[in-house]
Amino acid sequence: MNQAAYRMLISGQDRRLRAVLLRAVLRCFAFVYAAAVRCRNLLYQYGLIRSHAVQVPVISIGNITTGGTGKTPLVIWLCRYLSQKQIRCAVLTRGYKTTAGEMSDEPALLAKSCPGVQVVVHPDRVAGAEKALRDYQPQVLVLDDGFQHQRIQRDLNIVAIDATCPFGYDKLLPAGLLREPISELKRADAAIITRFDLADAQQASHIEQRIRDLAGPIPVARAVHRHTHAIQANGQPLPLEKLRTMKLFVYCGIGNPQAFMHCLQQDGFTIVGNCFFNDHHDYTMQDIKSIAAKAQHCGADMAVCTQKDWVKTAVFCRQIESFSFGAMALELEFAANAEAIEALIDQVIQRQAYKKYE
């Protein structure tokens, strides 16, 4: 089952008898998964499984649901913020289907977007932290996708909540998209509602209130994803104004492709077709040739993807001379309460400075 069909199934949009029966089966699996997750969380809560402390502050960026919450742009924003403060940081990431030291799409994008920031890929985040401290001497460690990873103690727990699907259909995997019970938001120190502009005012207010009901009086910020320009196959930027005069074909292999589409449409681009792959898709030259053929059939002037997809596809796209490819450069921009998030980060930095001189 592909990703789009799975979302239709768990969201209840597919109302065929087969889908109803399959949802019942998935709820049974979700019950077992929930029991395992609750047991694990209790073991950490009561110290029966040990969390490892490290020598420098740890800031975790994570989520409560799986797939496409805008976590990577948030990690990039945090690394740039620390760099502006003259703070050396390193990112700890598990990677996806990788071995230690190997770069997949998200780690490669992090490394490219944050020059000077070391990205350490290791399936064992404790071993990754030891490597980062030994080899790079960071002043702060950024734990990518770290909310569920409780083996490392953290000084600040920031959770990204996607406004387009904030609570994973209120069901745990595999019946929904929740990675753990929604009540575990109580562990968060702050929440950032991403893609805030894709929800209406009433929806956004409801999301924020529910976060506070679950997590208590923590800072809740609002953020949007802003496309700044397109990156052409030759590496040159293409202004958005020029792109708005063109017909675009969209392709991607990310957790929430519809959010990417909505963002492009909201920015005023003309979309004439699309091709979606599963998250972390391993592209081939044949995939790119197929995308080019579909785009040309739709009358598109250019096929565009996310920066994460571009990491994997650029080398193939440059070999297609008969059609234009590009990637949409994106940045996270705060719409409200950024100062509260920055204040929490500054407190973590200051505590480490005081500790250094004790």
CSV table of C-alpha atoms in Angstrom, one decimal, residues 59-64 68-84 89-92 106 109-110 113-114 117 140-147 156-163 188-196 211 219-226 307-308 330-342 344-345:
chain,number,residue,atom,x,y,z
A,59,ILE,CA,18.3,20.6,22.6
A,60,SER,CA,15.8,18.1,21.1
A,61,ILE,CA,13.7,18.8,18.1
A,62,GLY,CA,11.0,16.1,17.6
A,63,ASN,CA,7.4,15.4,17.0
A,64,ILE,CA,4.5,13.3,18.3
A,68,GLY,CA,6.2,15.4,7.5
A,69,THR,CA,5.8,17.8,10.4
A,70,GLY,CA,8.4,20.3,9.2
A,71,LYS,CA,11.0,19.1,11.7
A,72,THR,CA,14.0,19.5,9.3
A,73,PRO,CA,13.4,23.2,8.6
A,74,LEU,CA,13.1,23.7,12.3
A,75,VAL,CA,16.4,22.0,13.0
A,76,ILE,CA,18.0,24.1,10.3
A,77,TRP,CA,16.6,27.3,11.9
A,78,LEU,CA,17.9,26.2,15.3
A,79,CYS,CA,21.4,25.5,14.0
A,80,ARG,CA,21.5,28.9,12.3
A,81,TYR,CA,20.3,30.6,15.4
A,82,LEU,CA,23.0,29.0,17.5
A,83,SER,CA,25.6,29.9,14.9
A,84,GLN,CA,24.5,33.6,15.0
A,89,CYS,CA,26.8,23.0,17.6
A,90,ALA,CA,26.6,19.5,16.2
A,91,VAL,CA,23.4,17.6,15.1
A,92,LEU,CA,22.8,14.1,16.2
A,106,GLU,CA,17.7,14.6,5.6
A,109,LEU,CA,20.2,18.6,3.6
A,110,LEU,CA,21.1,19.6,7.1
A,113,SER,CA,22.0,24.1,4.8
A,114,CYS,CA,24.2,24.7,7.8
A,117,VAL,CA,27.7,22.6,11.7
A,140,VAL,CA,25.5,22.4,22.2
A,141,LEU,CA,24.2,19.2,20.7
A,142,VAL,CA,21.0,19.3,18.6
A,143,LEU,CA,19.1,16.0,18.8
A,144,ASP,CA,17.2,15.6,15.5
A,145,ASP,CA,13.9,13.6,15.8
A,146,GLY,CA,14.6,13.2,19.5
A,147,PHE,CA,11.3,13.4,21.3
A,156,LEU,CA,15.2,21.5,26.2
A,157,ASN,CA,12.5,19.5,24.5
A,158,ILE,CA,10.8,21.2,21.5
A,159,VAL,CA,8.0,19.5,19.6
A,160,ALA,CA,6.9,20.4,16.1
A,161,ILE,CA,3.1,20.1,15.5
A,162,ASP,CA,2.0,20.1,11.9
A,163,ALA,CA,-1.1,22.3,11.5
A,188,ALA,CA,7.6,18.9,26.0
A,189,ASP,CA,9.1,22.2,27.1
A,190,ALA,CA,7.8,24.1,24.1
A,191,ALA,CA,5.8,23.5,20.9
A,192,ILE,CA,5.9,25.0,17.5
A,193,ILE,CA,2.9,24.8,15.2
A,194,THR,CA,4.4,24.4,11.7
A,195,ARG,CA,2.6,25.3,8.5
A,196,PHE,CA,0.4,27.5,10.6
A,211,ILE,CA,-1.5,21.5,23.2
A,219,PRO,CA,5.3,28.4,25.1
A,220,VAL,CA,3.5,27.7,21.9
A,221,ALA,CA,4.9,29.4,18.8
A,222,ARG,CA,3.5,29.6,15.3
A,223,ALA,CA,5.6,29.1,12.2
A,224,VAL,CA,5.2,29.0,8.4
A,225,HIS,CA,7.3,27.6,5.6
A,226,ARG,CA,8.4,30.3,3.1
A,307,GLN,CA,15.2,20.3,-1.2
A,308,LYS,CA,15.1,16.9,0.5
A,330,LEU,CA,12.4,26.8,1.8
A,331,GLU,CA,13.0,28.5,5.2
A,332,LEU,CA,11.0,28.4,8.4
A,333,GLU,CA,9.7,31.7,9.5
A,334,PHE,CA,8.0,32.4,12.8
A,335,ALA,CA,4.6,34.1,12.7
A,336,ALA,CA,4.1,34.4,16.5
A,337,ASN,CA,5.9,33.9,19.8
A,338,ALA,CA,9.4,33.4,18.4
A,339,GLU,CA,10.8,35.4,21.3
A,340,ALA,CA,9.6,32.8,23.8
A,341,ILE,CA,11.4,30.0,21.9
A,342,GLU,CA,14.5,32.0,21.6
A,344,LEU,CA,14.3,29.2,26.2
A,345,ILE,CA,17.3,28.5,24.0
